[in-house]
Amino acid sequence: MELSSFSYFAWFGLKTILFRKKDPILGTVIVTDRCNLHCRHCSVNNITSVVHPYAQIREEMQTLYEMGVRILFFCGGETFLWKDGDRTLRDLVIEAKTMGFRIVNVVTNGTYPIDLPEADLILLSLDGDRERHNAIRGDTYDTILENIRNATADNICFYMAINQINKDTVEHVCRLARETANVRAVSFNFHTPYPDTTDLALSRQEKEECCAVISRMMREGAPVFNLKSAFPYLIDNSFPTPCHQCVVIENGKISTCGRCIDVPGLCEQCGYFFVAEYTLIFRGKPKILFEMLRTYPKYV
Ligand code: SF4
Ligand code: SF4
């Protein structure tokens, strides 16, 4: 991370903590909900299947920028399906950088060729070993690993949502992140139980066991892009929600934290590690702040 960006985020953090401000810093633009997959745990694919036009997405980016957002995510559906005329996802990333966003990340299922060196991080969903990943995401594991091998930059971060199907494969994904070229890190979430996927949720004890594995893998040098000091809050779901520093925009509608905010009762069962980490950082928890300062610059 550039020094100017680090100073910018440090000043933002200080203001937020001292004055208990609720301004956003991280924003997500949903470029489409169209997706080539139908993952077992997913509740957001192909509801409209609309690929939003370039002009609309550019306007949404501008809106987020004016709100103060400086960390931008492009999310789907599947982001690599986004196109408008000759424009592709790559053009959106370049446009975001030109507009002044300091960090621009993309979330993908990894089933399309990965040629996006301009992105700071490509969060690529890998949900376990071949057997468990394919049970959740269809027969895609080998295609994804092939695409990672052929990727044109080393900006990939595995993104694993831990659930009842894949909870025993956390170690596998940590090792793969450490050993695979072009992969910089792995970032975890627990399954957030939307009403149609409650059967995949983990119990408190299962979350504790997963966190113990992640902690051990961190000690063994696995590149985990999460904050260990937030684990107790994630295990107990005792972190504050929602995260006011995060916003999502989809087809012109802005939601605080996530588009899931409208699902009654979901925030109390939230499994998103970034929500725990951000809300605790901005509450000024010293241990978490210190770990963040050591961890984030390693991967972004
Ligand atoms: S790839 Fe993502 S958007 Fe598509 S079905 Fe899977 S989880 Fe949902
Ligand atoms: S806190 Fe609520 S709105 Fe935010 S990601 Fe979790 S479930 Fe979604």
Short mmCIF file of C-alpha atoms and ligand atoms in Angstrom, two decimals:
data_model
loop_
_atom_site.label_atom_id
_atom_site.label_comp_id
_atom_site.label_asym_id
_atom_site.label_seq_id
_atom_site.Cartn_x
_atom_site.Cartn_y
_atom_site.Cartn_z
CA MET A 1 0.00 0.00 0.00
CA GLU A 2 1.26 3.46 -0.86
CA LEU A 3 2.24 5.68 2.05
CA SER A 4 -0.30 8.34 1.02
CA SER A 5 -3.11 5.75 1.11
CA PHE A 6 -1.93 4.45 4.46
CA SER A 7 -1.98 8.00 5.89
CA TYR A 8 -5.42 8.60 4.37
CA PHE A 9 -6.88 5.46 5.96
CA ALA A 10 -5.12 6.13 9.29
CA TRP A 11 -6.64 9.63 9.45
CA PHE A 12 -10.07 8.26 8.48
CA GLY A 13 -9.80 5.63 11.23
CA LEU A 14 -8.72 8.13 13.84
CA LYS A 15 -11.62 10.50 13.03
CA THR A 16 -14.12 7.63 13.05
CA ILE A 17 -12.93 6.29 16.40
CA LEU A 18 -12.55 9.64 18.17
CA PHE A 19 -15.77 11.23 16.96
CA ARG A 20 -17.80 7.98 16.57
CA LYS A 21 -18.49 8.91 12.97
CA LYS A 22 -20.49 6.69 10.62
CA ASP A 23 -19.05 7.76 7.27
CA PRO A 24 -18.35 4.94 4.81
CA ILE A 25 -14.89 4.04 3.51
CA LEU A 26 -15.59 0.70 1.78
CA GLY A 27 -18.12 0.39 -1.00
CA THR A 28 -19.33 -2.38 -3.29
CA VAL A 29 -20.90 -1.99 -6.70
CA ILE A 30 -22.98 -4.97 -7.84
CA VAL A 31 -22.31 -5.06 -11.57
CA THR A 32 -24.76 -7.88 -12.26
CA ASP A 33 -26.50 -10.70 -10.41
CA ARG A 34 -26.13 -12.94 -13.46
CA CYS A 35 -24.00 -15.95 -12.72
CA ASN A 36 -22.88 -19.07 -14.56
CA LEU A 37 -23.03 -21.06 -11.30
CA HIS A 38 -25.77 -21.97 -8.85
CA CYS A 39 -23.82 -22.57 -5.68
CA ARG A 40 -25.49 -24.57 -2.95
CA HIS A 41 -25.16 -21.80 -0.36
CA CYS A 42 -26.03 -18.81 -2.57
CA SER A 43 -29.21 -16.76 -2.31
CA VAL A 44 -28.32 -13.89 -4.65
CA ASN A 45 -27.63 -15.32 -8.12
CA ASN A 46 -29.80 -14.79 -11.22
CA ILE A 47 -32.67 -13.04 -9.44
CA THR A 48 -32.90 -10.45 -12.24
CA SER A 49 -29.98 -11.60 -14.46
CA VAL A 50 -29.57 -7.97 -15.54
CA VAL A 51 -26.08 -6.83 -16.53
CA HIS A 52 -26.05 -3.18 -15.52
CA PRO A 53 -24.85 -0.73 -18.20
CA TYR A 54 -21.53 1.07 -18.04
CA ALA A 55 -23.07 4.55 -17.63
CA GLN A 56 -25.07 3.38 -14.61
CA ILE A 57 -22.10 1.69 -12.96
CA ARG A 58 -19.91 4.73 -13.55
CA GLU A 59 -22.55 6.92 -11.92
CA GLU A 60 -22.76 4.53 -8.96
CA MET A 61 -18.98 4.61 -8.60
CA GLN A 62 -19.13 8.42 -8.62
CA THR A 63 -21.86 8.38 -5.97
CA LEU A 64 -19.77 6.17 -3.69
CA TYR A 65 -16.68 8.31 -4.26
CA GLU A 66 -18.59 11.45 -3.28
CA MET A 67 -19.81 9.68 -0.12
CA GLY A 68 -16.16 9.23 0.85
CA VAL A 69 -15.63 5.61 -0.20
CA ARG A 70 -12.01 4.91 -1.18
CA ILE A 71 -11.93 1.09 -1.10
CA LEU A 72 -14.08 -0.22 -3.92
CA PHE A 73 -15.25 -3.77 -4.62
CA PHE A 74 -16.89 -5.00 -7.80
CA CYS A 75 -19.17 -7.89 -7.03
CA GLY A 76 -21.79 -10.12 -8.74
CA GLY A 77 -23.27 -12.54 -9.66
CA GLU A 78 -20.15 -13.29 -11.61
CA THR A 79 -18.19 -10.13 -12.29
CA PHE A 80 -16.31 -11.52 -15.30
CA LEU A 81 -19.65 -11.84 -17.11
CA TRP A 82 -19.92 -8.06 -17.07
CA LYS A 83 -19.67 -6.41 -20.50
CA ASP A 84 -21.06 -3.35 -22.20
CA GLY A 85 -20.14 -3.13 -25.88
CA ASP A 86 -16.34 -3.37 -25.99
CA ARG A 87 -16.02 -2.55 -22.32
CA THR A 88 -15.11 -5.30 -19.87
CA LEU A 89 -14.55 -5.64 -16.13
CA ARG A 90 -10.97 -4.52 -16.69
CA ASP A 91 -12.22 -1.15 -17.97
CA LEU A 92 -14.29 -0.73 -14.79
CA VAL A 93 -11.23 -1.38 -12.63
CA ILE A 94 -9.13 1.10 -14.60
CA GLU A 95 -11.95 3.66 -14.47
CA ALA A 96 -12.21 3.26 -10.68
CA LYS A 97 -8.48 3.80 -10.27
CA THR A 98 -8.63 6.88 -12.49
CA MET A 99 -11.56 8.21 -10.47
CA GLY A 100 -9.40 8.12 -7.35
CA PHE A 101 -10.33 4.97 -5.45
CA ARG A 102 -7.22 3.95 -3.56
CA ILE A 103 -7.94 0.20 -3.44
CA VAL A 104 -9.99 -1.57 -6.12
CA ASN A 105 -10.88 -5.24 -5.60
CA VAL A 106 -12.93 -7.73 -7.60
CA VAL A 107 -14.89 -10.75 -6.36
CA THR A 108 -15.12 -13.71 -8.75
CA ASN A 109 -15.93 -17.40 -8.85
CA GLY A 110 -12.72 -17.96 -10.83
CA THR A 111 -14.26 -19.93 -13.69
CA TYR A 112 -13.22 -17.42 -16.37
CA PRO A 113 -9.64 -16.58 -17.41
CA ILE A 114 -8.08 -14.13 -14.95
CA ASP A 115 -6.34 -11.24 -16.64
CA LEU A 116 -6.78 -8.34 -14.28
CA PRO A 117 -3.40 -7.06 -13.11
CA GLU A 118 -4.86 -3.59 -12.39
CA ALA A 119 -6.97 -4.90 -9.48
CA ASP A 120 -5.38 -4.70 -6.05
CA LEU A 121 -6.97 -7.99 -5.02
CA ILE A 122 -9.07 -10.56 -6.81
CA LEU A 123 -11.13 -12.37 -4.19
CA LEU A 124 -11.69 -15.79 -5.70
CA SER A 125 -14.13 -18.20 -4.14
CA LEU A 126 -12.60 -21.55 -3.28
CA ASP A 127 -14.79 -23.58 -0.96
CA GLY A 128 -12.60 -26.46 0.12
CA ASP A 129 -10.86 -29.42 -1.48
CA ARG A 130 -12.00 -30.73 -4.87
CA GLU A 131 -14.76 -32.92 -3.45
CA ARG A 132 -16.30 -30.38 -1.09
CA HIS A 133 -15.81 -27.38 -3.37
CA ASN A 134 -17.51 -29.21 -6.24
CA ALA A 135 -20.34 -30.34 -3.96
CA ILE A 136 -21.03 -26.65 -3.27
CA ARG A 137 -20.09 -24.99 -6.57
CA GLY A 138 -20.51 -27.65 -9.26
CA ASP A 139 -17.62 -29.26 -11.12
CA THR A 140 -15.38 -26.17 -11.19
CA TYR A 141 -12.37 -26.90 -8.95
CA ASP A 142 -9.97 -27.98 -11.70
CA THR A 143 -11.01 -25.14 -14.03
CA ILE A 144 -10.41 -22.62 -11.26
CA LEU A 145 -6.94 -23.95 -10.43
CA GLU A 146 -6.06 -23.93 -14.14
CA ASN A 147 -7.22 -20.29 -14.40
CA ILE A 148 -5.12 -19.39 -11.36
CA ARG A 149 -2.05 -21.01 -12.92
CA ASN A 150 -2.60 -18.96 -16.09
CA ALA A 151 -3.44 -15.69 -14.31
CA THR A 152 -1.41 -12.66 -15.37
CA ALA A 153 -0.69 -11.33 -11.85
CA ASP A 154 -0.20 -12.58 -8.31
CA ASN A 155 -3.11 -10.57 -6.91
CA ILE A 156 -5.44 -13.49 -6.09
CA CYS A 157 -6.83 -14.05 -2.60
CA PHE A 158 -8.89 -17.18 -1.92
CA TYR A 159 -12.27 -16.40 -0.41
CA MET A 160 -13.82 -19.28 1.48
CA ALA A 161 -17.27 -19.34 3.10
CA ILE A 162 -17.11 -22.07 5.74
CA ASN A 163 -20.28 -24.13 6.11
CA GLN A 164 -21.53 -27.59 7.09
CA ILE A 165 -20.25 -29.13 3.85
CA ASN A 166 -16.68 -27.82 3.83
CA LYS A 167 -15.87 -27.12 7.50
CA ASP A 168 -13.19 -29.85 7.56
CA THR A 169 -11.23 -28.41 4.64
CA VAL A 170 -10.00 -25.14 6.14
CA GLU A 171 -6.48 -26.52 6.49
CA HIS A 172 -6.46 -27.67 2.86
CA VAL A 173 -7.34 -24.18 1.62
CA CYS A 174 -4.73 -22.56 3.88
CA ARG A 175 -2.03 -24.88 2.54
CA LEU A 176 -3.14 -24.34 -1.05
CA ALA A 177 -2.97 -20.56 -0.54
CA ARG A 178 0.57 -20.91 0.72
CA GLU A 179 1.71 -23.23 -2.08
CA THR A 180 -0.05 -21.88 -5.17
CA ALA A 181 1.65 -19.36 -7.43
CA ASN A 182 -0.37 -16.18 -8.08
CA VAL A 183 -2.26 -16.64 -4.78
CA ARG A 184 -1.33 -14.07 -2.18
CA ALA A 185 -3.60 -15.02 0.70
CA VAL A 186 -6.83 -16.59 1.89
CA SER A 187 -9.71 -14.80 3.58
CA PHE A 188 -12.49 -16.62 5.42
CA ASN A 189 -16.14 -16.09 6.25
CA PHE A 190 -18.63 -18.24 8.10
CA HIS A 191 -21.81 -19.06 6.25
CA THR A 192 -24.42 -16.37 6.83
CA PRO A 193 -27.70 -18.29 7.08
CA TYR A 194 -30.19 -16.70 4.70
CA PRO A 195 -33.67 -18.20 5.28
CA ASP A 196 -33.19 -20.73 2.42
CA THR A 197 -29.75 -21.94 3.58
CA THR A 198 -30.06 -22.23 7.36
CA ASP A 199 -29.07 -25.93 7.19
CA LEU A 200 -25.52 -24.90 6.23
CA ALA A 201 -24.91 -22.75 9.33
CA LEU A 202 -22.21 -23.72 11.81
CA SER A 203 -22.78 -24.14 15.54
CA ARG A 204 -20.77 -22.11 18.03
CA GLN A 205 -18.53 -25.10 18.69
CA GLU A 206 -17.91 -25.71 14.99
CA LYS A 207 -16.94 -22.07 14.53
CA GLU A 208 -14.57 -22.36 17.48
CA GLU A 209 -12.96 -25.46 15.94
CA CYS A 210 -12.55 -23.73 12.57
CA CYS A 211 -10.95 -20.69 14.23
CA ALA A 212 -8.54 -23.00 16.07
CA VAL A 213 -7.46 -24.51 12.72
CA ILE A 214 -7.07 -21.07 11.12
CA SER A 215 -5.02 -19.86 14.11
CA ARG A 216 -2.75 -22.92 13.91
CA MET A 217 -2.28 -22.42 10.17
CA MET A 218 -1.40 -18.75 10.81
CA ARG A 219 1.27 -19.86 13.27
CA GLU A 220 2.59 -22.26 10.61
CA GLY A 221 2.96 -19.40 8.15
CA ALA A 222 -0.22 -19.65 6.08
CA PRO A 223 -1.06 -16.27 4.51
CA VAL A 224 -4.41 -15.64 6.20
CA PHE A 225 -5.90 -12.23 5.50
CA ASN A 226 -8.03 -12.11 8.65
CA LEU A 227 -7.56 -10.84 12.18
CA LYS A 228 -7.19 -13.53 14.82
CA SER A 229 -8.17 -11.16 17.61
CA ALA A 230 -11.65 -10.87 16.03
CA PHE A 231 -12.23 -14.65 16.26
CA PRO A 232 -13.83 -14.70 19.73
CA TYR A 233 -16.41 -12.15 18.56
CA LEU A 234 -17.09 -14.17 15.40
CA ILE A 235 -17.51 -17.40 17.36
CA ASP A 236 -20.05 -15.77 19.69
CA ASN A 237 -21.58 -13.44 17.09
CA SER A 238 -20.95 -10.70 19.60
CA PHE A 239 -19.54 -8.05 17.24
CA PRO A 240 -21.58 -4.92 16.55
CA THR A 241 -23.69 -4.93 13.36
CA PRO A 242 -24.21 -3.50 10.83
CA CYS A 243 -20.94 -1.98 9.65
CA HIS A 244 -21.61 1.70 8.98
CA GLN A 245 -18.27 2.12 7.22
CA CYS A 246 -19.41 -0.24 4.43
CA VAL A 247 -22.04 0.41 1.77
CA VAL A 248 -23.36 -1.53 -1.21
CA ILE A 249 -25.00 -0.11 -4.29
CA GLU A 250 -27.09 -2.29 -6.58
CA ASN A 251 -29.13 -0.85 -9.42
CA GLY A 252 -29.15 2.57 -7.74
CA LYS A 253 -30.19 1.32 -4.30
CA ILE A 254 -27.70 2.01 -1.51
CA SER A 255 -27.63 -0.30 1.52
CA THR A 256 -25.54 0.11 4.63
CA CYS A 257 -23.17 -2.83 5.22
CA GLY A 258 -24.61 -5.46 2.84
CA ARG A 259 -27.60 -6.03 0.59
CA CYS A 260 -28.54 -8.66 3.22
CA ILE A 261 -29.47 -5.85 5.64
CA ASP A 262 -33.12 -6.19 4.65
CA VAL A 263 -33.31 -9.86 5.72
CA PRO A 264 -34.95 -9.85 9.18
CA GLY A 265 -32.73 -11.20 11.95
CA LEU A 266 -29.77 -11.99 9.68
CA CYS A 267 -27.32 -9.47 11.14
CA GLU A 268 -27.41 -11.25 14.51
CA GLN A 269 -26.12 -14.36 12.74
CA CYS A 270 -23.71 -12.58 10.38
CA GLY A 271 -20.70 -14.65 9.37
CA TYR A 272 -18.79 -12.03 7.42
CA PHE A 273 -15.35 -11.64 8.96
CA PHE A 274 -14.93 -8.16 7.43
CA VAL A 275 -17.97 -6.91 9.37
CA ALA A 276 -16.49 -8.11 12.67
CA GLU A 277 -13.05 -6.78 11.81
CA TYR A 278 -14.19 -3.37 10.60
CA THR A 279 -16.74 -2.72 13.33
CA LEU A 280 -14.24 -3.69 16.03
CA ILE A 281 -11.45 -1.62 14.44
CA PHE A 282 -13.72 1.42 14.32
CA ARG A 283 -14.74 0.87 17.95
CA GLY A 284 -11.04 1.38 18.64
CA LYS A 285 -10.26 -2.08 20.10
CA PRO A 286 -6.48 -1.78 20.58
CA LYS A 287 -5.59 -5.45 20.03
CA ILE A 288 -7.51 -5.57 16.76
CA LEU A 289 -6.09 -2.24 15.60
CA PHE A 290 -2.56 -3.43 16.25
CA GLU A 291 -3.13 -6.72 14.40
CA MET A 292 -4.71 -4.85 11.49
CA LEU A 293 -1.63 -2.62 11.16
CA ARG A 294 0.55 -5.72 11.00
CA THR A 295 -1.69 -7.74 8.65
CA TYR A 296 -3.31 -5.49 6.03
CA PRO A 297 -0.10 -4.01 4.51
CA LYS A 298 1.16 -7.57 3.85
CA TYR A 299 -1.62 -8.36 1.38
CA VAL A 300 -2.82 -5.07 -0.15
S1 SF4 B 1 -20.52 -17.81 -7.93
FE1 SF4 B 1 -21.16 -16.35 -6.37
S2 SF4 B 1 -22.99 -15.34 -7.20
FE2 SF4 B 1 -22.61 -17.19 -8.45
S3 SF4 B 1 -23.93 -18.74 -7.52
FE3 SF4 B 1 -21.89 -18.93 -6.60
S4 SF4 B 1 -21.93 -17.65 -4.73
FE4 SF4 B 1 -23.70 -17.09 -6.02
S1 SF4 B 2 -24.08 -7.35 9.38
FE1 SF4 B 2 -26.03 -7.72 8.38
S2 SF4 B 2 -26.00 -6.42 6.56
FE2 SF4 B 2 -23.90 -6.62 7.28
S3 SF4 B 2 -23.05 -8.33 6.07
FE3 SF4 B 2 -23.79 -9.13 8.02
S4 SF4 B 2 -25.87 -9.84 7.62
FE4 SF4 B 2 -25.29 -8.48 5.94
#
